[in-house]
mmCIF file of N, CA and C in Angstrom:
data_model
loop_
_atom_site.group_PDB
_atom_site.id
_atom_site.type_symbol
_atom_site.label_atom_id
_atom_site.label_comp_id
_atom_site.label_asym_id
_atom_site.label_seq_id
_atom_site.Cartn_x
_atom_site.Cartn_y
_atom_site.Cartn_z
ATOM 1 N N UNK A 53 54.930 72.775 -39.702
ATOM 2 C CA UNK A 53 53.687 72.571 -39.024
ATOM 3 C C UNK A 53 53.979 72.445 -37.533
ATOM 4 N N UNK A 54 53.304 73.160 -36.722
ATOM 5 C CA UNK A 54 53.249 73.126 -35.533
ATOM 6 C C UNK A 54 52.577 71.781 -34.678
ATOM 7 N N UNK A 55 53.315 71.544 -33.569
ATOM 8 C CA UNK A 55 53.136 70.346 -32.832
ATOM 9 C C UNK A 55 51.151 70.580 -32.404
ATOM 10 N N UNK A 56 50.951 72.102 -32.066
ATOM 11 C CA UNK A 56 49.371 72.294 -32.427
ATOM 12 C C UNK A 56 48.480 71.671 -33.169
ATOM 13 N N UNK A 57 49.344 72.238 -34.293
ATOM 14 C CA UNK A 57 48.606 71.581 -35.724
ATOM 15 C C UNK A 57 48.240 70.423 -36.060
ATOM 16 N N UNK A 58 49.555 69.236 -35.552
ATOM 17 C CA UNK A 58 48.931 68.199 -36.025
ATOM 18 C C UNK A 58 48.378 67.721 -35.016
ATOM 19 N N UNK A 59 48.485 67.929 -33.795
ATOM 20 C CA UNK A 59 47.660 67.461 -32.729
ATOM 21 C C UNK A 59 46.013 67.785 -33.285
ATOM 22 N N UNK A 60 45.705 68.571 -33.472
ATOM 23 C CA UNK A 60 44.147 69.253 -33.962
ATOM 24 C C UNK A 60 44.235 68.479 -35.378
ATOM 25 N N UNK A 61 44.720 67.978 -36.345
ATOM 26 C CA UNK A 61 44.956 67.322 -37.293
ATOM 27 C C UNK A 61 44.584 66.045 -37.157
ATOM 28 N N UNK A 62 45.308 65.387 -36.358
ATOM 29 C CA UNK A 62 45.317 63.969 -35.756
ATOM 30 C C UNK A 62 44.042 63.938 -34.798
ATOM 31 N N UNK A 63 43.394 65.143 -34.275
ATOM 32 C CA UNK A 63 42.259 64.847 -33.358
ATOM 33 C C UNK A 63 40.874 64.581 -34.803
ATOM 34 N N UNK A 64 41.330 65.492 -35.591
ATOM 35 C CA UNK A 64 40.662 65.268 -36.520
ATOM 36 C C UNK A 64 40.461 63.767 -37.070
ATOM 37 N N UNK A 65 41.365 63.158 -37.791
ATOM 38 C CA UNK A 65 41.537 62.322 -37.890
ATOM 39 C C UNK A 65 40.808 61.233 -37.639
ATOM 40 N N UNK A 66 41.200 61.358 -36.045
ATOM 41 C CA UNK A 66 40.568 60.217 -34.872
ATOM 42 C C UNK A 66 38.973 60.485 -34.708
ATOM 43 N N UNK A 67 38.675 61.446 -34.902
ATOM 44 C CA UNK A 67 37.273 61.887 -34.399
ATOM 45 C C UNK A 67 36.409 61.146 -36.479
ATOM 46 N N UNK A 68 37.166 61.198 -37.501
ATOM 47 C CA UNK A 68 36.158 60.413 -38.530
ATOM 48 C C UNK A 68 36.412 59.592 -38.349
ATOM 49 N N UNK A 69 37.655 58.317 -37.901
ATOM 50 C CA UNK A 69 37.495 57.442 -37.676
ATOM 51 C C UNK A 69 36.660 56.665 -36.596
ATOM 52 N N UNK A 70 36.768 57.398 -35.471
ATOM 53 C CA UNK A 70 35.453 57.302 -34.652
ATOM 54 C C UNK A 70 34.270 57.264 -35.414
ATOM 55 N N UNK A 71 33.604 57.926 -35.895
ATOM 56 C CA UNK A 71 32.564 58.053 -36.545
ATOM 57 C C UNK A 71 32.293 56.994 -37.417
ATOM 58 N N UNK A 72 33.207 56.648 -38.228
ATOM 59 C CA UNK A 72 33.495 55.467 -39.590
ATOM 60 C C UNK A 72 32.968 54.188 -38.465
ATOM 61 N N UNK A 73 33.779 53.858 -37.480
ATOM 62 C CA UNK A 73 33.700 52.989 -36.994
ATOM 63 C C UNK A 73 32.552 52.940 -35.655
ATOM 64 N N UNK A 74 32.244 53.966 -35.567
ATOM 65 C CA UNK A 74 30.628 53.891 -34.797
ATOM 66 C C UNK A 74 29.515 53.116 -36.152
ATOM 67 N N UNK A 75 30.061 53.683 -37.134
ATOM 68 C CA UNK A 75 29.042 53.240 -38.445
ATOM 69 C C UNK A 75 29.020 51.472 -38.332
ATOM 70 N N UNK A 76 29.977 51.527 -38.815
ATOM 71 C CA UNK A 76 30.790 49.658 -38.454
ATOM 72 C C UNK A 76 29.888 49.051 -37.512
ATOM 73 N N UNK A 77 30.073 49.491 -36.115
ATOM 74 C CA UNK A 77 29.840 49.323 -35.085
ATOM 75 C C UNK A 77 28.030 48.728 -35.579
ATOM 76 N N UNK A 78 27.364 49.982 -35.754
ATOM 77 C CA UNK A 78 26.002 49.716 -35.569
ATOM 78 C C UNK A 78 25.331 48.902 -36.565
ATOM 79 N N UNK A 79 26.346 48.612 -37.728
ATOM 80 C CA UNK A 79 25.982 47.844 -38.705
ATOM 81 C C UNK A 79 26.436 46.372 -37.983
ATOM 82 N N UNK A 80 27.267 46.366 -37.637
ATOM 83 C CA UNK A 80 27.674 44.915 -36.679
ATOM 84 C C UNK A 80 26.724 44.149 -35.801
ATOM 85 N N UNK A 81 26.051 45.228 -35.324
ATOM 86 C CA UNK A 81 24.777 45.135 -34.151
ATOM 87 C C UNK A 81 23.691 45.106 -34.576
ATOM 88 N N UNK A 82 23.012 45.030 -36.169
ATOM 89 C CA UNK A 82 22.223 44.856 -36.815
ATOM 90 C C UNK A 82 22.090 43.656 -37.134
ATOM 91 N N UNK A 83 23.672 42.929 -37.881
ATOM 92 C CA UNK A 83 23.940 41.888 -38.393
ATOM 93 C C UNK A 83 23.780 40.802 -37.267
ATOM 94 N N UNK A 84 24.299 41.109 -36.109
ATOM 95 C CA UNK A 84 24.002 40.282 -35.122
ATOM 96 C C UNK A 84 22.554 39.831 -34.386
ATOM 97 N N UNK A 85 21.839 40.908 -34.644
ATOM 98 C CA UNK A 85 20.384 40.933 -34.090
ATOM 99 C C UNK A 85 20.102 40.063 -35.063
ATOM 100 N N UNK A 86 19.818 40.495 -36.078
ATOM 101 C CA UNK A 86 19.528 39.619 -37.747
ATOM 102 C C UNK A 86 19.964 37.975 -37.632
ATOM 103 N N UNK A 87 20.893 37.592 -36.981
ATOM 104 C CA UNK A 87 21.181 36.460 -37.065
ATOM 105 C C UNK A 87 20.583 35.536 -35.620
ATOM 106 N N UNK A 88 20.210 36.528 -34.673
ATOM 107 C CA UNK A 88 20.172 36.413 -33.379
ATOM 108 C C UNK A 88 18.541 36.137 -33.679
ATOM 109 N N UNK A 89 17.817 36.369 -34.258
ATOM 110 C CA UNK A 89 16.337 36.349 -35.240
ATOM 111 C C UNK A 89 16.091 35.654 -35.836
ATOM 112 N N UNK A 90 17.091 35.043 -37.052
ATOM 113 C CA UNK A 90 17.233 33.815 -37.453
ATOM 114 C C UNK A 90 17.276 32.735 -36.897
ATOM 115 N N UNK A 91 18.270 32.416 -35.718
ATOM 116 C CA UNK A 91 18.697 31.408 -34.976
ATOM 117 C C UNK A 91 17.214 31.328 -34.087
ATOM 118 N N UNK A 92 16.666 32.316 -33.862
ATOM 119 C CA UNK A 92 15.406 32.012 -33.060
ATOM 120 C C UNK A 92 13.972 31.731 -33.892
ATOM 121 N N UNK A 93 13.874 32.285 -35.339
ATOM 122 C CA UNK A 93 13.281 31.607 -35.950
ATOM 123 C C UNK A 93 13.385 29.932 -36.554
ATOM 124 N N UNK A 94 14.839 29.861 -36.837
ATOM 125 C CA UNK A 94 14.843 28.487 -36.858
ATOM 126 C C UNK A 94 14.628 27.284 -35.765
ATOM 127 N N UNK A 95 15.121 27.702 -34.690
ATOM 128 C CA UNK A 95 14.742 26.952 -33.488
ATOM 129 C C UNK A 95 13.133 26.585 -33.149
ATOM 130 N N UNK A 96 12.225 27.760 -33.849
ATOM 131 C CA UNK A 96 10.916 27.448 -33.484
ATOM 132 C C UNK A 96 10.040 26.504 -34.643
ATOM 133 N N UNK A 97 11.214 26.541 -35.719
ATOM 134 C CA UNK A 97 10.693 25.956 -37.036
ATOM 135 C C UNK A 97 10.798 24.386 -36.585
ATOM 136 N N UNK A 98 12.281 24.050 -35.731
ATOM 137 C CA UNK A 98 12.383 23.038 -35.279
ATOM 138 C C UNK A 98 11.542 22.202 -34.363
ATOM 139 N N UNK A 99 11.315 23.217 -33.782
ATOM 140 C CA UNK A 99 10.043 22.647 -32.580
ATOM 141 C C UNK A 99 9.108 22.286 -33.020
ATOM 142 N N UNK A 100 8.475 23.620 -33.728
ATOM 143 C CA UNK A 100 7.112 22.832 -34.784
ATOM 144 C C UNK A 100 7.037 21.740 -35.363
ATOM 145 N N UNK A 101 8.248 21.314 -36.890
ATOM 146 C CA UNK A 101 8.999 20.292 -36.902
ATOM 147 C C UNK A 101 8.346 18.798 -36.099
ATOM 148 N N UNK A 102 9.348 19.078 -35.181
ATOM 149 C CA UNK A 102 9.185 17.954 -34.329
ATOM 150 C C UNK A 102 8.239 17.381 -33.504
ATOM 151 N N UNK A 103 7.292 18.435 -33.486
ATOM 152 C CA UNK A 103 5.894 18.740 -32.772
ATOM 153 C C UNK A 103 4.934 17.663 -33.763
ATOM 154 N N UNK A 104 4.698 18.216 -35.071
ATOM 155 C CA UNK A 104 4.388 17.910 -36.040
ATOM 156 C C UNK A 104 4.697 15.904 -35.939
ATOM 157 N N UNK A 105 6.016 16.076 -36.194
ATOM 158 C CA UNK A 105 6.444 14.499 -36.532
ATOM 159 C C UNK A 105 6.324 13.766 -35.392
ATOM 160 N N UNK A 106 5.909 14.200 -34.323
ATOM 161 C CA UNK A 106 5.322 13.450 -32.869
ATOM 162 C C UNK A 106 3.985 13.208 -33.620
ATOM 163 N N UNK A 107 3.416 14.172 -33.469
ATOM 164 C CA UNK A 107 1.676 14.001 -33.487
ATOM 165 C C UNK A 107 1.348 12.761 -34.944
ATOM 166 N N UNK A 108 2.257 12.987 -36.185
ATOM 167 C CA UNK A 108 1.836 12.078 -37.122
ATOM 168 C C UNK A 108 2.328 10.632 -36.605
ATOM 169 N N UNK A 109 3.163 10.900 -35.856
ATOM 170 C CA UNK A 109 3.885 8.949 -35.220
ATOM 171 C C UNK A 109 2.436 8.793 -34.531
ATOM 172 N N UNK A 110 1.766 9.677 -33.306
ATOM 173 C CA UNK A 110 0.903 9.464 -32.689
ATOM 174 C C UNK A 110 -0.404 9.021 -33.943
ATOM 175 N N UNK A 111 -0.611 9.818 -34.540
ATOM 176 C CA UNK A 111 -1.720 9.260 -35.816
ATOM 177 C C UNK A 111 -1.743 8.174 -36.535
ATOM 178 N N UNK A 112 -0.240 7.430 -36.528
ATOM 179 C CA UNK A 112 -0.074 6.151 -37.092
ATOM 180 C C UNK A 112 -0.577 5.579 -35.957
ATOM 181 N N UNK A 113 -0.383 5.504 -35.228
ATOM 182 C CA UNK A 113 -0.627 4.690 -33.915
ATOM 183 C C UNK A 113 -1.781 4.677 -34.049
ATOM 184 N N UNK A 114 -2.372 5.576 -33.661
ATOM 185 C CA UNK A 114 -4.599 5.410 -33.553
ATOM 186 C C UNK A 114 -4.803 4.887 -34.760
ATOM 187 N N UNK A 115 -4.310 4.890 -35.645
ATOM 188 C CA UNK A 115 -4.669 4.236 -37.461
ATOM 189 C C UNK A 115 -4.994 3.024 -37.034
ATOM 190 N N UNK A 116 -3.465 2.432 -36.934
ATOM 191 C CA UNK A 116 -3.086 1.318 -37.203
ATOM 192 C C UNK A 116 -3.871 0.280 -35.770
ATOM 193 N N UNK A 117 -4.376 1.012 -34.710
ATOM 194 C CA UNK A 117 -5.360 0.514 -33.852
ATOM 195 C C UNK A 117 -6.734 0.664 -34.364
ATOM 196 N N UNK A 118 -7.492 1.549 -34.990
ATOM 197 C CA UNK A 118 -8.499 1.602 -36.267
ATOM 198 C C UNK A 118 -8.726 0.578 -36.789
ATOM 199 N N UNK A 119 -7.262 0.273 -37.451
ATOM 200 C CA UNK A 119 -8.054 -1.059 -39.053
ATOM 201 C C UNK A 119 -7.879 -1.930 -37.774
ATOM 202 N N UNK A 120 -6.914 -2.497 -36.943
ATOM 203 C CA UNK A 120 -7.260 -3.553 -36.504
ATOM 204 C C UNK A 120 -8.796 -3.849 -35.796
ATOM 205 N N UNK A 121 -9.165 -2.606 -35.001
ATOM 206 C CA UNK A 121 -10.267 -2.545 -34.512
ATOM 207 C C UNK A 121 -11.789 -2.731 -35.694
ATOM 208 N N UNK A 122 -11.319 -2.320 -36.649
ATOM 209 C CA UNK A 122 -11.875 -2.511 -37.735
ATOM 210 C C UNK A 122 -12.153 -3.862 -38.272
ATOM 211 N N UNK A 123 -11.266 -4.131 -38.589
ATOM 212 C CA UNK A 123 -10.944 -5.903 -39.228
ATOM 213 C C UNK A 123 -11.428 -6.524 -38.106
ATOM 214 N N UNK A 124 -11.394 -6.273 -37.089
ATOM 215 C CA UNK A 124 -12.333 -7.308 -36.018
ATOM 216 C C UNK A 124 -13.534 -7.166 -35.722
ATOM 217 N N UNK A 125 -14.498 -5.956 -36.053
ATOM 218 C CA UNK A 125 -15.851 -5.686 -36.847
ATOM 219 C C UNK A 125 -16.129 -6.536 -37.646
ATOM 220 N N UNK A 126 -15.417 -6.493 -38.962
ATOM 221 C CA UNK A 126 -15.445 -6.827 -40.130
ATOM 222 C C UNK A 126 -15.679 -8.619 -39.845
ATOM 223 N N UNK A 127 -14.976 -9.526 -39.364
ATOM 224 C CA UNK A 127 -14.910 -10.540 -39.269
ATOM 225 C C UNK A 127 -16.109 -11.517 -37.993
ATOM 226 N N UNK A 128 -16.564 -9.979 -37.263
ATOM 227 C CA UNK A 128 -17.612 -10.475 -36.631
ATOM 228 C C UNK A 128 -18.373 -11.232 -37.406
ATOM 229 N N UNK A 129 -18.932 -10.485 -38.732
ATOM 230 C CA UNK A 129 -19.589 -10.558 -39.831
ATOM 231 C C UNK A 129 -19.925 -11.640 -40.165
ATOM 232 N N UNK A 130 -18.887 -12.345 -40.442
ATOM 233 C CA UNK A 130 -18.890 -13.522 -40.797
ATOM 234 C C UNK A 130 -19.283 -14.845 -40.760
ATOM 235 N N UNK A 131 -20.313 -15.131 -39.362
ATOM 236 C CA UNK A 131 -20.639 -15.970 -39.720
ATOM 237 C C UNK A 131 -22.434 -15.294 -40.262
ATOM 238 N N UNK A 132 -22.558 -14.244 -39.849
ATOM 239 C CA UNK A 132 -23.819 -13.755 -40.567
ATOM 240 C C UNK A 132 -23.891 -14.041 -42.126
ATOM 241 N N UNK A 133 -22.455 -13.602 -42.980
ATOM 242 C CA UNK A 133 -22.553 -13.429 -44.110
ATOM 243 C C UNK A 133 -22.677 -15.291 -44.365
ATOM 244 N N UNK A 134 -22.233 -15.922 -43.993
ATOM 245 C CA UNK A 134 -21.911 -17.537 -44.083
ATOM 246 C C UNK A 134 -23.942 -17.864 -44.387
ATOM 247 N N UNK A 135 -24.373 -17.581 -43.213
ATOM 248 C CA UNK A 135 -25.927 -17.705 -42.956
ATOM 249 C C UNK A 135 -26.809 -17.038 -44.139
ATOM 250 N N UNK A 136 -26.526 -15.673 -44.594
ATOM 251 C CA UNK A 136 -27.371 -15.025 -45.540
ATOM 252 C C UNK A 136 -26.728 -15.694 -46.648
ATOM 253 N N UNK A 137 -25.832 -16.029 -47.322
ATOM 254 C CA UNK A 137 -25.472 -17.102 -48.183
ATOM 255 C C UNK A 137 -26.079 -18.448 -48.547
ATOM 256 N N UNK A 138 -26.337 -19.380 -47.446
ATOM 257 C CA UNK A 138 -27.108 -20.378 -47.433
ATOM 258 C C UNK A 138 -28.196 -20.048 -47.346
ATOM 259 N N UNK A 139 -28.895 -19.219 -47.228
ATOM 260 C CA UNK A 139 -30.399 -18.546 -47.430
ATOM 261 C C UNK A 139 -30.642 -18.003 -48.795
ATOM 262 N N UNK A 140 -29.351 -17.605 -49.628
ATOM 263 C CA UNK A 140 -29.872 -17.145 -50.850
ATOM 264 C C UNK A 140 -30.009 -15.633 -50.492
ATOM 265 N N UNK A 141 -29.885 -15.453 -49.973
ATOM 266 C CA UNK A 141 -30.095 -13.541 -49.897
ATOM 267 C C UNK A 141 -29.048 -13.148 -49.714
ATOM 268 N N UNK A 142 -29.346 -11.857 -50.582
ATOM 269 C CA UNK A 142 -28.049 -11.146 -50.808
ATOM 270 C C UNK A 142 -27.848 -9.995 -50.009
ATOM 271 N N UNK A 143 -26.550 -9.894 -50.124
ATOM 272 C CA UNK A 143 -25.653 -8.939 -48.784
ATOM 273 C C UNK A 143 -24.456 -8.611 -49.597
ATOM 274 N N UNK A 144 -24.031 -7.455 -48.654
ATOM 275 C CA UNK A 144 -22.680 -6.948 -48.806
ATOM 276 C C UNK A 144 -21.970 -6.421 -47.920
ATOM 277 N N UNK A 145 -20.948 -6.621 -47.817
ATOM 278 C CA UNK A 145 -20.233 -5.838 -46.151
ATOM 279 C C UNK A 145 -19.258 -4.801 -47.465
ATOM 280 N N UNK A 146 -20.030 -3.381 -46.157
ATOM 281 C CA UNK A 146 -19.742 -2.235 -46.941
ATOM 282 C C UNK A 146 -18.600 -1.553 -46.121
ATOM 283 N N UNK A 147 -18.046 -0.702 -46.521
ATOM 284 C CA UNK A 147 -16.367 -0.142 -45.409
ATOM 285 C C UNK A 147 -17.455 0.487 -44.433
ATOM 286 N N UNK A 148 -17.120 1.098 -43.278
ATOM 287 C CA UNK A 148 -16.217 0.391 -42.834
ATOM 288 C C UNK A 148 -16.307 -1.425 -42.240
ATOM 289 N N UNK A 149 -17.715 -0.782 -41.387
ATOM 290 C CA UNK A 149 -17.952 -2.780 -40.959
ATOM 291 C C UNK A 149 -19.458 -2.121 -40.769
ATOM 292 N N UNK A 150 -19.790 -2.420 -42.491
ATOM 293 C CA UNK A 150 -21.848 -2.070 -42.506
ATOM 294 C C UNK A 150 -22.066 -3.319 -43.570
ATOM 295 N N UNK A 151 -22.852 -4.197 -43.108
ATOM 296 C CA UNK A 151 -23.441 -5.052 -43.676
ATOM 297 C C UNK A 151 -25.160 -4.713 -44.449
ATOM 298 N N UNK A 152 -24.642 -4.875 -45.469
ATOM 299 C CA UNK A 152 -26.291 -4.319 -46.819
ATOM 300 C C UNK A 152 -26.859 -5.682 -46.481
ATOM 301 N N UNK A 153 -27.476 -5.995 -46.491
ATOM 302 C CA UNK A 153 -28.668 -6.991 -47.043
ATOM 303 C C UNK A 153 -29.936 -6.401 -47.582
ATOM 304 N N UNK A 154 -30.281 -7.082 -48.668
ATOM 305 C CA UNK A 154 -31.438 -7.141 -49.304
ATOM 306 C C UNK A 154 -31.903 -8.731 -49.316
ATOM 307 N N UNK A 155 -33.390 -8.466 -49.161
ATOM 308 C CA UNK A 155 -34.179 -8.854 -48.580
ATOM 309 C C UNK A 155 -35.603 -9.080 -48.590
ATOM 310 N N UNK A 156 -36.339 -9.855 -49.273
ATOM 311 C CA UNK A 156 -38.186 -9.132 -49.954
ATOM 312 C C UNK A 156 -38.238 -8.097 -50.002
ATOM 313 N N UNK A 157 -37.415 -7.588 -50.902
ATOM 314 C CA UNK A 157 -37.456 -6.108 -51.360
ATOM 315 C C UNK A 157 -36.992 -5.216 -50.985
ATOM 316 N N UNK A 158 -36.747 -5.299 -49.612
ATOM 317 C CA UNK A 158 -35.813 -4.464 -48.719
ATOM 318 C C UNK A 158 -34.660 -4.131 -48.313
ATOM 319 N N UNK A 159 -33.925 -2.990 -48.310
ATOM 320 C CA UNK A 159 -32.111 -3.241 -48.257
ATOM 321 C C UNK A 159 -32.275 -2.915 -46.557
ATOM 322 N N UNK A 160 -31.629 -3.274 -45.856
ATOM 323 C CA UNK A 160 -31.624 -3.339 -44.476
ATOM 324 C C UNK A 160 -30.354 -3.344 -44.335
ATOM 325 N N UNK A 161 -29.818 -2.270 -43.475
ATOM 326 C CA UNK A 161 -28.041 -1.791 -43.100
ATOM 327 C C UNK A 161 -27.844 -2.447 -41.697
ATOM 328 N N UNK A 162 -26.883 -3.001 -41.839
ATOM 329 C CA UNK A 162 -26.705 -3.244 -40.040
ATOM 330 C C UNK A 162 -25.127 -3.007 -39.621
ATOM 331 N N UNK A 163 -24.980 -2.392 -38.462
ATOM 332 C CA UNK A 163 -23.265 -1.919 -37.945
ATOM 333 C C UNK A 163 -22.998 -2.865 -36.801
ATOM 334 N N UNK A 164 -24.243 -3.253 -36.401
ATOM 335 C CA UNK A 164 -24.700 -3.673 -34.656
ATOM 336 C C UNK A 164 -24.231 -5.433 -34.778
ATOM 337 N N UNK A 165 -23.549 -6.381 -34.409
ATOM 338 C CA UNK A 165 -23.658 -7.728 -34.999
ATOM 339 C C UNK A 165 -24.977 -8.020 -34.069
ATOM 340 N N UNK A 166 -25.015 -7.805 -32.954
ATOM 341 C CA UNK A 166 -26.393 -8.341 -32.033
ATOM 342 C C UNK A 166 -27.137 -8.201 -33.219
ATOM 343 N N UNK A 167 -27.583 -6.847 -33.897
ATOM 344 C CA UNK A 167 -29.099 -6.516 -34.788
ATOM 345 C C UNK A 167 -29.117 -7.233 -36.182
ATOM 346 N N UNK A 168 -27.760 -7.761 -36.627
ATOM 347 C CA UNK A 168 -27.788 -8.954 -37.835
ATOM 348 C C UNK A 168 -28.131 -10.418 -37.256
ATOM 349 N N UNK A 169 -27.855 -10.408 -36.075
ATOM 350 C CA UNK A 169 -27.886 -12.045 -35.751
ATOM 351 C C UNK A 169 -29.349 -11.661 -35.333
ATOM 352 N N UNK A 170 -29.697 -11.122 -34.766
ATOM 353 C CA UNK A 170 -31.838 -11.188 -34.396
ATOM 354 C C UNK A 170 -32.475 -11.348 -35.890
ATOM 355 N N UNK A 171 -32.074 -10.460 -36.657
ATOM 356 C CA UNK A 171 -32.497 -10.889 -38.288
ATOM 357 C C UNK A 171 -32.346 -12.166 -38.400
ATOM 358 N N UNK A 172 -31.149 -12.202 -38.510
ATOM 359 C CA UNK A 172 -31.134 -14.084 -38.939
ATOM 360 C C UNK A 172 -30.993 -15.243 -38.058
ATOM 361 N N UNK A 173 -31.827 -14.427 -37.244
ATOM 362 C CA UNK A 173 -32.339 -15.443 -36.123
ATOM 363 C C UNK A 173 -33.925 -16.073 -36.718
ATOM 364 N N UNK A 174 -34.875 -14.806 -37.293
ATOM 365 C CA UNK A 174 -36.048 -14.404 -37.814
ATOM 366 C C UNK A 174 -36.167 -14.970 -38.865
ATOM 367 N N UNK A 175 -35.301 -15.414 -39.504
ATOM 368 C CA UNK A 175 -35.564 -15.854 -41.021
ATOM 369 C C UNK A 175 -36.470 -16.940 -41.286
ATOM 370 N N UNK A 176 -37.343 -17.524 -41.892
ATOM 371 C CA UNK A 176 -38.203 -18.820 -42.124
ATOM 372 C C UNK A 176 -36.995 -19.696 -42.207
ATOM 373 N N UNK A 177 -37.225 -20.457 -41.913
ATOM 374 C CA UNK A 177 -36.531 -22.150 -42.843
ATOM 375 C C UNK A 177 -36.649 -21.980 -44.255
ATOM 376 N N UNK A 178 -35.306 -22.507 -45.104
ATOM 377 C CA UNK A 178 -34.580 -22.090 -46.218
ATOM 378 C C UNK A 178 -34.487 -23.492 -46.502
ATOM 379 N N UNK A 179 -35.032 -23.829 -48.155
ATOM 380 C CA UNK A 179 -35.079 -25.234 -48.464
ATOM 381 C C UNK A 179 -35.035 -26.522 -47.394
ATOM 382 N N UNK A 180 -36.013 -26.453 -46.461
ATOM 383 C CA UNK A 180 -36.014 -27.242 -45.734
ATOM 384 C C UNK A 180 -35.120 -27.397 -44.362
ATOM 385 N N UNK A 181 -34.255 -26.597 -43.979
ATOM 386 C CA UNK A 181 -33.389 -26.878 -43.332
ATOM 387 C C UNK A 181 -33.840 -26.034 -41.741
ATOM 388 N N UNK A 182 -34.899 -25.494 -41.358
ATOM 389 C CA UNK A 182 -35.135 -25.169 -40.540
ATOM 390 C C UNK A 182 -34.757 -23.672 -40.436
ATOM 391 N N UNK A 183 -34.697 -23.438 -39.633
ATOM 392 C CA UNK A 183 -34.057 -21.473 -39.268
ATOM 393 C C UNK A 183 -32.270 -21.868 -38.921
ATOM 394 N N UNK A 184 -31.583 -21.149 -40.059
ATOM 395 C CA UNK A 184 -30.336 -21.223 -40.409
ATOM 396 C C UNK A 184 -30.228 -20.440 -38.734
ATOM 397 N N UNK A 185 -28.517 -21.633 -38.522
ATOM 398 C CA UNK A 185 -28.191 -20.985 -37.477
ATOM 399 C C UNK A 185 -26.804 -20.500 -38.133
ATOM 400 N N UNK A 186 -26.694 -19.232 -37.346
ATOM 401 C CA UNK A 186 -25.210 -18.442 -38.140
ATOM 402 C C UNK A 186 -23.499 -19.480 -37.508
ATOM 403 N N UNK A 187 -23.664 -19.595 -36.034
ATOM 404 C CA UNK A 187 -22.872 -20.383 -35.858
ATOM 405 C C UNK A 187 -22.239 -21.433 -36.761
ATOM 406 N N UNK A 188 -23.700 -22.808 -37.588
ATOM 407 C CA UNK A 188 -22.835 -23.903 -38.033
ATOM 408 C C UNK A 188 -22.734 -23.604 -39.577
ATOM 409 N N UNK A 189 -23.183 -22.381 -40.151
ATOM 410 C CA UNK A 189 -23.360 -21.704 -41.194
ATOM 411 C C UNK A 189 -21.781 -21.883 -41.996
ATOM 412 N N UNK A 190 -21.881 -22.674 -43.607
ATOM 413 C CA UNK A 190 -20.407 -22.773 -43.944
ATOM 414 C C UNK A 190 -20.303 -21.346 -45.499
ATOM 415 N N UNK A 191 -19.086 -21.601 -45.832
ATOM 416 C CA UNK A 191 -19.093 -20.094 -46.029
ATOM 417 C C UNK A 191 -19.011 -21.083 -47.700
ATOM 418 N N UNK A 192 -19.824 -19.483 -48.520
ATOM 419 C CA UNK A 192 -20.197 -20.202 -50.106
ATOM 420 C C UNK A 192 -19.369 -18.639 -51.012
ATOM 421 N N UNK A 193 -19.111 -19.077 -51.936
ATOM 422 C CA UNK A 193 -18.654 -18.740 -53.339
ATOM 423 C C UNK A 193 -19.071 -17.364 -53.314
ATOM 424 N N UNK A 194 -20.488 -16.537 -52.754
ATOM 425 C CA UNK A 194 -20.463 -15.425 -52.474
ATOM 426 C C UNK A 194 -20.042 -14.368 -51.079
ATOM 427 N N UNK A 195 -18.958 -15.244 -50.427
ATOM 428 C CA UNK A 195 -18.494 -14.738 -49.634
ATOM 429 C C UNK A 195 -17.470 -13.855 -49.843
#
């Protein structure tokens, strides 16, 4: 075999391995994009993520300012409910801070404490005792 020959032999050669490894090559640069896609999808999964677990810490927070704000509604109540008790009329403190009373027949809702205390400001005198004041009003068995 002539020094020709294998030169054109060996160019051969080199020229499928070129090729083989252009193949390689572009499969390499696929795999990398692919992962380069991944890594950027996960990063945004993370963000969201964390986005997410901010805003629910933030939602505990307004909650947990809610019931308290709530429970201090609720306890306004109280000396109203103390007063419609010693009157014999019936009530209910409904969620969140709504007081039912019934009443000569009437169920009457109140959210407002001003608009429960003018009610039982209004009330007649109750076995003798004059117009219940909610202030010295003590609290009974249907509280």
């Amino acid at each position: 075999m002539s020094v020709r020959a294998m030169f054109m032999e060996l160019k051969t050669s080199l020229a499928g391995i070129d090729a083989k490894l252009d193949h390689v090559t572009e499969r390499l640069d696929r795999i990398r994009a692919r992962v380069d896609d991944h890594d950027a999808r996960f990063e945004t999964l993370e963000t969201r993520t964390s986005d997410i677990e901010e805003a629910r810490s933030g939602d505990r927070e307004q909650i947990a300012q809610m019931e308290r704000l709530m429970e201090a509604q609720r306890r306004a109540f109280l000396p109203i409910k103390r007063t419609l008790s010693q009157a014999g009329i019936g009530f209910a403190l409904l969620y969140a801070a709504k007081l039912r009373v019934r009443h000569e027949g009437k169920v009457l809702y109140f959210t407002d404490i001003k608009q429960a205390n003018k009610f039982v400001k209004r009330l007649p005198k109750q076995r003798g005792a004059g117009v219940v004041n909610p202030e010295n009003a003590t609290l009974s068995d249907n509280d």
